[in-house]
Amino acid sequence: MPFALIVALRYLREGKGQTWLILVGVGVGVGVIIFLSALISGLQESLIDRTLGSQAHVIVRPREELPRVLPTSDRAVGVVTVERPAQRVRSIVQWQQARAEITRIPGVIATSPTISGAALAVRGDGANAVLVRGIEPNSYRGIVDLDKFLMRGTLDLEGFGAVIGVGLASDLGLSVGDRFRLRAGGGSEGDAGGVQTVTGIFDIGNKDLNARWVLVSLRSAQSLFGLEGGVSTIEVKGAEIYGAETIAVEIAGRTGLVADSWMKSNEQLLIGLRSQSSSSLMIQVFVVLAVALGIASVLAVSVVQKSREIGILRATGTTRRQVQQIFLIQGSIVGLLGSVVGIALGIGLGYLFSTLARGPDGTPTFPLTLETALYARTAAIAVGVGTLSALMPARRAARMDPAEVIRSG
Amino acid sequence: MTHSERVLLDADPASTPNGGADALLRLEGVTKNYGTDVVTHVLHGIDLVVRPGEFLALTGPSGSGKSTLLNIVGLLDRPTSGRLAFQGWDVAAMNDTELTALRGRGIGFVFQLHHLLPAFTAQENVFLPLLADRGRRDDEMMERASALLAEVGLSGRAGYTTNSLSGGERQRVALARALVMRPPLVLADEPTGNLDSESGAQVFQLLRTFNQRFGTAFVIVTHDDRLAAQCDRVVHLLDGRIESDTSAG
Ligand SMILES: Nc1ncnc2c1ncn2[C@@H]1O[C@H](COP(=O)(O)OP(=O)(O)O)[C@@H](O)[C@H]1O
Ligand SMILES: [Mg+2]
């Protein structure tokens, strides 16, 4: 074992009370950082999971029809009324080529053609406004893991099969095997009078979607909205969730279509997550600062207490460099041992949290993201901060004049 | 290899520059002032030559500059002016690292008080200078330390912490530490000043024994005239000047 390490360890062992105090200090700091990081990333992961569980990374649709600009008066310059074209489901021109082009974009792992349109779901006297989603179950599985949400029945959309949410099912009193009618906004009811048979019921974990989504085959939706052979949207999944905006920009550039990433359509969520991350980072920075000041002040006191011994070490052949190392190593060791204490503390807090913070039904509200990478990163920070905090006291120790120190001792 | 390491490896004084001849230590016109605004002149033109194997007492009233002189001789402090050569090498030209290496291997120290590290055992205190020099612990340094502790009559105390030793025992541990590097010179600042006369006599006797057995030169600061009388040479300091320099026999 090297000289400076031997002396550093002895000094730490000798200063029992001080050493424990500083270890507890570093431990609490590391514990708070571990817990906070795990909490925030667990929370964010579950929020994003919930958002993206039922949503494509990028949704591609046709360009808006040009609004007509109506001059309001002859004299008023620049004051215009923009009249939106009547709402109807529009098709993507040559969607097969567009889809092939999108598939070629790096980072895209799945695409699925879909149709989305507003309609009324009618059964007997009851009628609910719904969002009809015409899909190809096979390719759509690559975008949203529908099977995961299916509660009853199957995901069979052949012919006039429809899969609806639990909300709609209870509103209209529908169960698997029951029939209902879809009526699109334009008054057209498609062929077969828009009659669908419930083949499955899903629970997507979102009250609004559970009450509004009606999944039908692409062909049913095409006839319902009068889009023979066409689709209104192409849904895209990327390899990496935060790569969605880049892919969207690329799609718009290559196809001339409108491409919205989940990041753009959930801007508020992202802003929220970002400010959450930065306030968590700020707390961590202050914790690190407090820990650093703690280590530095304990070591500074120790340098003063040990000044005579430092003088004796210097007189007996210890170099300035070695003296400096003795104190730097104490800082690193305190950081290392403190992070062991802190990781244990962080995990303990995590357990406490997951037993205390439960939803009304007793399930954990969300899982903490406690992982090795977080421990390793925090321990590395603690060792680095420990060593850096020791720098000033260590330099001071190394600069001590042995003659002065021995005389005054 | 640093400059001073080379000095020590070729430590044949006759072959070193600056006309080392047989001088272990040579001071020429050494002065020491303290302070910048109010200057205290502590040493005035000290000329002194210490030869290998000498057993020298440095006496003088309190405040006459004995400790100051010892610190300069021990390379812990630099003179304000004048020349200082250790083993023939002019130390004025050396940087701190070189001085530390020269001091660590060339000079042993015994101080009056508080000179052991309480976090270490007696044996560890003895080999600490070797550990600092070699960088790593090895068996040879532990054996050397044990042998020296036996020489000072403390073989049974090797594993004791220094706080459990008596004053005389601590001073003997310090003496063993001063000798562990086998230096040609040991400086002792009132080594018996804090001991009862019996322990003091015992420690002084050990200094004498090592001087004779290993040929180590000793410079011993003392207030005790009876001890000074047992030295080969007595240098008396008064107000920062050598007032007398007498050799016995
Ligand atoms: N660092 C210092 N600053 C100012 N004066 C000092 C310092 N060290 C020693 N002195 C003065 O130098 C004189 C000699 O001190 P010292 O060498 O300790 O004498 P001795 O060891 O002979 O008693 C004293 O007057 C002391 O006050
Ligand atoms: Mg003195």
PDB file of C-alpha atoms in Angstrom, chain B:
ATOM      1  CA  MET B   1      16.683  10.719 -10.746  1.00  0.00           C
ATOM      2  CA  THR B   2      16.685  14.057  -8.997  1.00  0.00           C
ATOM      3  CA  HIS B   3      19.760  16.076  -8.327  1.00  0.00           C
ATOM      4  CA  SER B   4      19.717  15.256  -4.638  1.00  0.00           C
ATOM      5  CA  GLU B   5      19.162  11.563  -5.156  1.00  0.00           C
ATOM      6  CA  ARG B   6      22.317  11.545  -7.196  1.00  0.00           C
ATOM      7  CA  VAL B   7      24.044  13.394  -4.391  1.00  0.00           C
ATOM      8  CA  LEU B   8      23.048  10.721  -1.940  1.00  0.00           C
ATOM      9  CA  LEU B   9      23.871   7.769  -4.097  1.00  0.00           C
ATOM     10  CA  ASP B  10      27.345   9.123  -4.730  1.00  0.00           C
ATOM     11  CA  ALA B  11      27.591  10.159  -1.145  1.00  0.00           C
ATOM     12  CA  ASP B  12      31.310   9.796  -0.891  1.00  0.00           C
ATOM     13  CA  PRO B  13      32.083  13.210   0.575  1.00  0.00           C
ATOM     14  CA  ALA B  14      35.641  13.212  -0.813  1.00  0.00           C
ATOM     15  CA  SER B  15      34.414  12.912  -4.397  1.00  0.00           C
ATOM     16  CA  THR B  16      31.753  15.606  -4.166  1.00  0.00           C
ATOM     17  CA  PRO B  17      32.407  19.141  -5.353  1.00  0.00           C
ATOM     18  CA  ASN B  18      32.918  22.277  -3.318  1.00  0.00           C
ATOM     19  CA  GLY B  19      36.077  20.844  -1.737  1.00  0.00           C
ATOM     20  CA  GLY B  20      34.056  18.709   0.682  1.00  0.00           C
ATOM     21  CA  ALA B  21      37.236  17.355   2.198  1.00  0.00           C
ATOM     22  CA  ASP B  22      36.227  15.874   5.516  1.00  0.00           C
ATOM     23  CA  ALA B  23      33.495  18.366   6.396  1.00  0.00           C
ATOM     24  CA  LEU B  24      30.028  16.885   6.826  1.00  0.00           C
ATOM     25  CA  LEU B  25      28.560  20.308   7.342  1.00  0.00           C
ATOM     26  CA  ARG B  26      30.090  23.686   6.594  1.00  0.00           C
ATOM     27  CA  LEU B  27      28.536  27.055   7.505  1.00  0.00           C
ATOM     28  CA  GLU B  28      30.181  30.279   6.346  1.00  0.00           C
ATOM     29  CA  GLY B  29      28.880  33.625   7.544  1.00  0.00           C
ATOM     30  CA  VAL B  30      25.355  32.332   8.069  1.00  0.00           C
ATOM     31  CA  THR B  31      22.869  34.949   9.253  1.00  0.00           C
ATOM     32  CA  LYS B  32      19.165  34.698   9.934  1.00  0.00           C
ATOM     33  CA  ASN B  33      16.692  37.554  10.232  1.00  0.00           C
ATOM     34  CA  TYR B  34      13.011  37.277  10.972  1.00  0.00           C
ATOM     35  CA  GLY B  35      10.355  39.750   9.928  1.00  0.00           C
ATOM     36  CA  THR B  36      10.160  42.307   7.166  1.00  0.00           C
ATOM     37  CA  ASP B  37       8.961  45.514   8.816  1.00  0.00           C
ATOM     38  CA  VAL B  38      10.534  44.964  12.170  1.00  0.00           C
ATOM     39  CA  VAL B  39      13.589  42.865  11.488  1.00  0.00           C
ATOM     40  CA  THR B  40      14.903  40.613  14.245  1.00  0.00           C
ATOM     41  CA  HIS B  41      18.521  39.627  13.729  1.00  0.00           C
ATOM     42  CA  VAL B  42      18.764  36.171  15.279  1.00  0.00           C
ATOM     43  CA  LEU B  43      22.004  34.796  13.862  1.00  0.00           C
ATOM     44  CA  HIS B  44      25.047  36.915  13.014  1.00  0.00           C
ATOM     45  CA  GLY B  45      27.760  35.432  10.795  1.00  0.00           C
ATOM     46  CA  ILE B  46      27.962  31.876  12.024  1.00  0.00           C
ATOM     47  CA  ASP B  47      31.044  29.947  10.810  1.00  0.00           C
ATOM     48  CA  LEU B  48      30.951  26.309  11.784  1.00  0.00           C
ATOM     49  CA  VAL B  49      32.330  23.025  10.450  1.00  0.00           C
ATOM     50  CA  VAL B  50      30.990  19.681  11.663  1.00  0.00           C
ATOM     51  CA  ARG B  51      32.977  16.589  10.708  1.00  0.00           C
ATOM     52  CA  PRO B  52      31.620  13.036  10.294  1.00  0.00           C
ATOM     53  CA  GLY B  53      31.266  11.232  13.580  1.00  0.00           C
ATOM     54  CA  GLU B  54      31.527  14.310  15.772  1.00  0.00           C
ATOM     55  CA  PHE B  55      29.608  14.439  19.064  1.00  0.00           C
ATOM     56  CA  LEU B  56      28.886  18.095  19.526  1.00  0.00           C
ATOM     57  CA  ALA B  57      26.926  20.018  22.153  1.00  0.00           C
ATOM     58  CA  LEU B  58      25.316  23.334  21.214  1.00  0.00           C
ATOM     59  CA  THR B  59      24.752  25.410  24.347  1.00  0.00           C
ATOM     60  CA  GLY B  60      23.657  28.925  25.116  1.00  0.00           C
ATOM     61  CA  PRO B  61      20.978  30.827  26.991  1.00  0.00           C
ATOM     62  CA  SER B  62      17.370  30.735  25.940  1.00  0.00           C
ATOM     63  CA  GLY B  63      16.783  32.929  22.911  1.00  0.00           C
ATOM     64  CA  SER B  64      20.412  32.823  21.784  1.00  0.00           C
ATOM     65  CA  GLY B  65      19.412  31.226  18.485  1.00  0.00           C
ATOM     66  CA  LYS B  66      20.164  27.525  19.048  1.00  0.00           C
ATOM     67  CA  SER B  67      16.905  26.221  17.581  1.00  0.00           C
ATOM     68  CA  THR B  68      17.143  28.640  14.695  1.00  0.00           C
ATOM     69  CA  LEU B  69      20.630  27.414  13.912  1.00  0.00           C
ATOM     70  CA  LEU B  70      19.532  23.779  14.222  1.00  0.00           C
ATOM     71  CA  ASN B  71      16.637  24.332  11.813  1.00  0.00           C
ATOM     72  CA  ILE B  72      19.007  25.850   9.270  1.00  0.00           C
ATOM     73  CA  VAL B  73      21.511  23.063   9.682  1.00  0.00           C
ATOM     74  CA  GLY B  74      18.647  20.574   9.386  1.00  0.00           C
ATOM     75  CA  LEU B  75      17.586  22.108   6.042  1.00  0.00           C
ATOM     76  CA  LEU B  76      14.194  22.972   7.516  1.00  0.00           C
ATOM     77  CA  ASP B  77      14.897  26.675   7.149  1.00  0.00           C
ATOM     78  CA  ARG B  78      17.108  28.703   4.833  1.00  0.00           C
ATOM     79  CA  PRO B  79      19.711  31.215   5.995  1.00  0.00           C
ATOM     80  CA  THR B  80      19.127  34.902   5.219  1.00  0.00           C
ATOM     81  CA  SER B  81      22.686  35.128   3.962  1.00  0.00           C
ATOM     82  CA  GLY B  82      25.867  33.123   4.066  1.00  0.00           C
ATOM     83  CA  ARG B  83      26.658  29.700   2.704  1.00  0.00           C
ATOM     84  CA  LEU B  84      25.626  26.277   3.897  1.00  0.00           C
ATOM     85  CA  ALA B  85      27.074  23.059   2.485  1.00  0.00           C
ATOM     86  CA  PHE B  86      25.901  19.622   3.529  1.00  0.00           C
ATOM     87  CA  GLN B  87      28.170  16.742   2.478  1.00  0.00           C
ATOM     88  CA  GLY B  88      29.925  19.241   0.260  1.00  0.00           C
ATOM     89  CA  TRP B  89      26.803  20.328  -1.621  1.00  0.00           C
ATOM     90  CA  ASP B  90      25.695  23.924  -1.649  1.00  0.00           C
ATOM     91  CA  VAL B  91      22.085  23.689  -0.522  1.00  0.00           C
ATOM     92  CA  ALA B  92      21.160  27.241  -1.584  1.00  0.00           C
ATOM     93  CA  ALA B  93      20.736  26.009  -5.147  1.00  0.00           C
ATOM     94  CA  MET B  94      18.379  23.164  -4.273  1.00  0.00           C
ATOM     95  CA  ASN B  95      14.606  23.289  -4.572  1.00  0.00           C
ATOM     96  CA  ASP B  96      12.244  22.041  -1.896  1.00  0.00           C
ATOM     97  CA  THR B  97      11.929  18.521  -3.276  1.00  0.00           C
ATOM     98  CA  GLU B  98      15.695  18.114  -3.466  1.00  0.00           C
ATOM     99  CA  LEU B  99      16.119  19.504   0.031  1.00  0.00           C
ATOM    100  CA  THR B 100      13.481  17.116   1.312  1.00  0.00           C
ATOM    101  CA  ALA B 101      15.252  14.125  -0.203  1.00  0.00           C
ATOM    102  CA  LEU B 102      18.626  15.281   1.114  1.00  0.00           C
ATOM    103  CA  ARG B 103      17.158  15.908   4.552  1.00  0.00           C
ATOM    104  CA  GLY B 104      15.200  12.656   4.631  1.00  0.00           C
ATOM    105  CA  ARG B 105      18.218  10.524   3.893  1.00  0.00           C
ATOM    106  CA  GLY B 106      20.978  12.648   5.325  1.00  0.00           C
ATOM    107  CA  ILE B 107      19.676  14.027   8.609  1.00  0.00           C
ATOM    108  CA  GLY B 108      17.802  12.523  11.527  1.00  0.00           C
ATOM    109  CA  PHE B 109      15.850  14.650  14.031  1.00  0.00           C
ATOM    110  CA  VAL B 110      15.047  14.308  17.694  1.00  0.00           C
ATOM    111  CA  PHE B 111      12.875  17.107  19.052  1.00  0.00           C
ATOM    112  CA  GLN B 112      12.152  18.107  22.590  1.00  0.00           C
ATOM    113  CA  LEU B 113       8.436  17.382  22.583  1.00  0.00           C
ATOM    114  CA  HIS B 114       5.551  16.011  20.646  1.00  0.00           C
ATOM    115  CA  HIS B 115       7.387  14.360  17.878  1.00  0.00           C
ATOM    116  CA  LEU B 116       5.715  11.007  17.305  1.00  0.00           C
ATOM    117  CA  LEU B 117       2.538  10.435  15.310  1.00  0.00           C
ATOM    118  CA  PRO B 118      -0.144   9.119  17.681  1.00  0.00           C
ATOM    119  CA  ALA B 119      -2.044   7.342  14.912  1.00  0.00           C
ATOM    120  CA  PHE B 120       0.830   4.913  14.494  1.00  0.00           C
ATOM    121  CA  THR B 121       2.520   2.290  16.666  1.00  0.00           C
ATOM    122  CA  ALA B 122       6.053   2.681  17.969  1.00  0.00           C
ATOM    123  CA  GLN B 123       7.415   0.436  15.246  1.00  0.00           C
ATOM    124  CA  GLU B 124       5.483   2.268  12.517  1.00  0.00           C
ATOM    125  CA  ASN B 125       6.747   5.611  13.772  1.00  0.00           C
ATOM    126  CA  VAL B 126      10.267   4.278  13.433  1.00  0.00           C
ATOM    127  CA  PHE B 127       9.926   3.103   9.838  1.00  0.00           C
ATOM    128  CA  LEU B 128       7.738   5.979   8.609  1.00  0.00           C
ATOM    129  CA  PRO B 129      10.744   7.861   7.107  1.00  0.00           C
ATOM    130  CA  LEU B 130      11.709   4.713   5.170  1.00  0.00           C
ATOM    131  CA  LEU B 131       8.115   4.295   4.052  1.00  0.00           C
ATOM    132  CA  ALA B 132       7.992   7.893   2.815  1.00  0.00           C
ATOM    133  CA  ASP B 133      11.269   7.352   0.990  1.00  0.00           C
ATOM    134  CA  ARG B 134      10.454   3.985  -0.605  1.00  0.00           C
ATOM    135  CA  GLY B 135       6.764   4.704  -1.121  1.00  0.00           C
ATOM    136  CA  ARG B 136       5.666   1.207  -0.099  1.00  0.00           C
ATOM    137  CA  ARG B 137       5.855  -0.949   2.996  1.00  0.00           C
ATOM    138  CA  ASP B 138       8.274  -3.868   2.891  1.00  0.00           C
ATOM    139  CA  ASP B 139       9.605  -6.489   5.301  1.00  0.00           C
ATOM    140  CA  GLU B 140      13.081  -5.046   5.429  1.00  0.00           C
ATOM    141  CA  MET B 141      11.899  -1.729   6.868  1.00  0.00           C
ATOM    142  CA  MET B 142       9.892  -3.492   9.557  1.00  0.00           C
ATOM    143  CA  GLU B 143      12.897  -5.601  10.512  1.00  0.00           C
ATOM    144  CA  ARG B 144      15.115  -2.560  10.574  1.00  0.00           C
ATOM    145  CA  ALA B 145      12.648  -0.781  12.833  1.00  0.00           C
ATOM    146  CA  SER B 146      12.390  -3.779  15.166  1.00  0.00           C
ATOM    147  CA  ALA B 147      16.162  -4.060  15.407  1.00  0.00           C
ATOM    148  CA  LEU B 148      16.473  -0.352  16.256  1.00  0.00           C
ATOM    149  CA  LEU B 149      13.730  -0.590  18.857  1.00  0.00           C
ATOM    150  CA  ALA B 150      15.643  -3.481  20.413  1.00  0.00           C
ATOM    151  CA  GLU B 151      18.775  -1.326  20.422  1.00  0.00           C
ATOM    152  CA  VAL B 152      16.996   1.370  22.413  1.00  0.00           C
ATOM    153  CA  GLY B 153      15.596  -1.247  24.766  1.00  0.00           C
ATOM    154  CA  LEU B 154      12.001  -1.177  23.531  1.00  0.00           C
ATOM    155  CA  SER B 155      11.613  -4.475  21.701  1.00  0.00           C
ATOM    156  CA  GLY B 156       8.593  -5.251  23.872  1.00  0.00           C
ATOM    157  CA  ARG B 157       6.895  -1.997  22.900  1.00  0.00           C
ATOM    158  CA  ALA B 158       6.940  -2.269  19.096  1.00  0.00           C
ATOM    159  CA  GLY B 159       3.178  -2.627  18.758  1.00  0.00           C
ATOM    160  CA  TYR B 160       2.270   0.002  21.360  1.00  0.00           C
ATOM    161  CA  THR B 161       0.646   3.243  20.372  1.00  0.00           C
ATOM    162  CA  THR B 162       2.826   6.173  21.318  1.00  0.00           C
ATOM    163  CA  ASN B 163       0.277   7.523  23.779  1.00  0.00           C
ATOM    164  CA  SER B 164       0.804   4.484  25.996  1.00  0.00           C
ATOM    165  CA  LEU B 165       4.558   5.108  26.273  1.00  0.00           C
ATOM    166  CA  SER B 166       6.353   7.143  28.921  1.00  0.00           C
ATOM    167  CA  GLY B 167       8.259  10.306  28.036  1.00  0.00           C
ATOM    168  CA  GLY B 168      11.611   8.539  28.103  1.00  0.00           C
ATOM    169  CA  GLU B 169      10.283   5.700  25.973  1.00  0.00           C
ATOM    170  CA  ARG B 170       8.884   8.124  23.411  1.00  0.00           C
ATOM    171  CA  GLN B 171      12.202   9.874  23.182  1.00  0.00           C
ATOM    172  CA  ARG B 172      13.909   6.543  22.570  1.00  0.00           C
ATOM    173  CA  VAL B 173      11.389   5.720  19.815  1.00  0.00           C
ATOM    174  CA  ALA B 174      12.180   9.124  18.307  1.00  0.00           C
ATOM    175  CA  LEU B 175      15.869   8.325  18.450  1.00  0.00           C
ATOM    176  CA  ALA B 176      15.282   5.003  16.678  1.00  0.00           C
ATOM    177  CA  ARG B 177      13.312   6.901  14.017  1.00  0.00           C
ATOM    178  CA  ALA B 178      16.109   9.438  13.613  1.00  0.00           C
ATOM    179  CA  LEU B 179      18.504   6.577  12.902  1.00  0.00           C
ATOM    180  CA  VAL B 180      16.351   4.414  10.630  1.00  0.00           C
ATOM    181  CA  MET B 181      17.641   6.041   7.424  1.00  0.00           C
ATOM    182  CA  ARG B 182      21.211   5.535   8.678  1.00  0.00           C
ATOM    183  CA  PRO B 183      21.947   9.237   8.266  1.00  0.00           C
ATOM    184  CA  PRO B 184      25.445  10.628   8.737  1.00  0.00           C
ATOM    185  CA  LEU B 185      24.045  13.385  11.000  1.00  0.00           C
ATOM    186  CA  VAL B 186      21.473  13.496  13.787  1.00  0.00           C
ATOM    187  CA  LEU B 187      20.206  16.802  15.201  1.00  0.00           C
ATOM    188  CA  ALA B 188      18.701  16.766  18.670  1.00  0.00           C
ATOM    189  CA  ASP B 189      17.000  19.864  20.104  1.00  0.00           C
ATOM    190  CA  GLU B 190      16.988  19.515  23.896  1.00  0.00           C
ATOM    191  CA  PRO B 191      16.286  15.785  23.689  1.00  0.00           C
ATOM    192  CA  THR B 192      16.382  15.387  27.452  1.00  0.00           C
ATOM    193  CA  GLY B 193      14.834  18.741  28.302  1.00  0.00           C
ATOM    194  CA  ASN B 194      11.492  17.259  29.222  1.00  0.00           C
ATOM    195  CA  LEU B 195      12.700  14.122  30.970  1.00  0.00           C
ATOM    196  CA  ASP B 196      13.597  13.351  34.577  1.00  0.00           C
ATOM    197  CA  SER B 197      17.331  13.086  35.106  1.00  0.00           C
ATOM    198  CA  GLU B 198      17.388   9.304  35.046  1.00  0.00           C
ATOM    199  CA  SER B 199      15.541   8.947  31.721  1.00  0.00           C
ATOM    200  CA  GLY B 200      17.536  11.903  30.421  1.00  0.00           C
ATOM    201  CA  ALA B 201      20.794  10.208  31.253  1.00  0.00           C
ATOM    202  CA  GLN B 202      19.569   7.012  29.628  1.00  0.00           C
ATOM    203  CA  VAL B 203      18.651   8.786  26.383  1.00  0.00           C
ATOM    204  CA  PHE B 204      21.924  10.705  26.369  1.00  0.00           C
ATOM    205  CA  GLN B 205      23.805   7.436  26.862  1.00  0.00           C
ATOM    206  CA  LEU B 206      22.034   5.976  23.835  1.00  0.00           C
ATOM    207  CA  LEU B 207      23.065   8.971  21.693  1.00  0.00           C
ATOM    208  CA  ARG B 208      26.630   8.334  22.724  1.00  0.00           C
ATOM    209  CA  THR B 209      26.376   4.622  22.005  1.00  0.00           C
ATOM    210  CA  PHE B 210      25.047   5.166  18.477  1.00  0.00           C
ATOM    211  CA  ASN B 211      27.687   7.798  17.849  1.00  0.00           C
ATOM    212  CA  GLN B 212      30.389   5.323  18.718  1.00  0.00           C
ATOM    213  CA  ARG B 213      28.852   2.244  17.081  1.00  0.00           C
ATOM    214  CA  PHE B 214      27.792   3.754  13.742  1.00  0.00           C
ATOM    215  CA  GLY B 215      29.989   6.835  13.554  1.00  0.00           C
ATOM    216  CA  THR B 216      26.882   9.036  13.254  1.00  0.00           C
ATOM    217  CA  ALA B 217      27.619  12.700  13.928  1.00  0.00           C
ATOM    218  CA  PHE B 218      25.378  14.295  16.611  1.00  0.00           C
ATOM    219  CA  VAL B 219      24.624  17.955  17.224  1.00  0.00           C
ATOM    220  CA  ILE B 220      22.828  18.159  20.567  1.00  0.00           C
ATOM    221  CA  VAL B 221      21.253  21.342  21.862  1.00  0.00           C
ATOM    222  CA  THR B 222      21.288  21.220  25.664  1.00  0.00           C
ATOM    223  CA  HIS B 223      20.975  23.393  28.700  1.00  0.00           C
ATOM    224  CA  ASP B 224      22.494  20.764  30.908  1.00  0.00           C
ATOM    225  CA  ASP B 225      26.194  21.569  31.560  1.00  0.00           C
ATOM    226  CA  ARG B 226      26.894  18.095  32.893  1.00  0.00           C
ATOM    227  CA  LEU B 227      25.692  16.533  29.649  1.00  0.00           C
ATOM    228  CA  ALA B 228      27.559  19.105  27.580  1.00  0.00           C
ATOM    229  CA  ALA B 229      30.707  18.211  29.481  1.00  0.00           C
ATOM    230  CA  GLN B 230      30.390  14.640  28.236  1.00  0.00           C
ATOM    231  CA  CYS B 231      30.500  15.753  24.590  1.00  0.00           C
ATOM    232  CA  ASP B 232      33.649  15.875  22.459  1.00  0.00           C
ATOM    233  CA  ARG B 233      33.082  19.486  21.533  1.00  0.00           C
ATOM    234  CA  VAL B 234      30.997  22.297  22.965  1.00  0.00           C
ATOM    235  CA  VAL B 235      29.860  25.226  20.820  1.00  0.00           C
ATOM    236  CA  HIS B 236      28.463  28.041  22.956  1.00  0.00           C
ATOM    237  CA  LEU B 237      26.066  30.510  21.378  1.00  0.00           C
ATOM    238  CA  LEU B 238      25.385  33.988  22.727  1.00  0.00           C
ATOM    239  CA  ASP B 239      23.096  36.512  21.029  1.00  0.00           C
ATOM    240  CA  GLY B 240      23.347  34.748  17.691  1.00  0.00           C
ATOM    241  CA  ARG B 241      27.154  34.531  17.684  1.00  0.00           C
ATOM    242  CA  ILE B 242      29.484  31.654  18.504  1.00  0.00           C
ATOM    243  CA  GLU B 243      31.024  32.800  21.749  1.00  0.00           C
ATOM    244  CA  SER B 244      33.240  29.790  22.300  1.00  0.00           C
ATOM    245  CA  ASP B 245      34.055  26.508  20.529  1.00  0.00           C
ATOM    246  CA  THR B 246      36.022  24.102  22.692  1.00  0.00           C
ATOM    247  CA  SER B 247      37.054  20.528  22.027  1.00  0.00           C
ATOM    248  CA  ALA B 248      37.664  18.104  24.834  1.00  0.00           C
ATOM    249  CA  GLY B 249      41.048  16.457  25.373  1.00  0.00           C
TER     250      GLY B 249
END
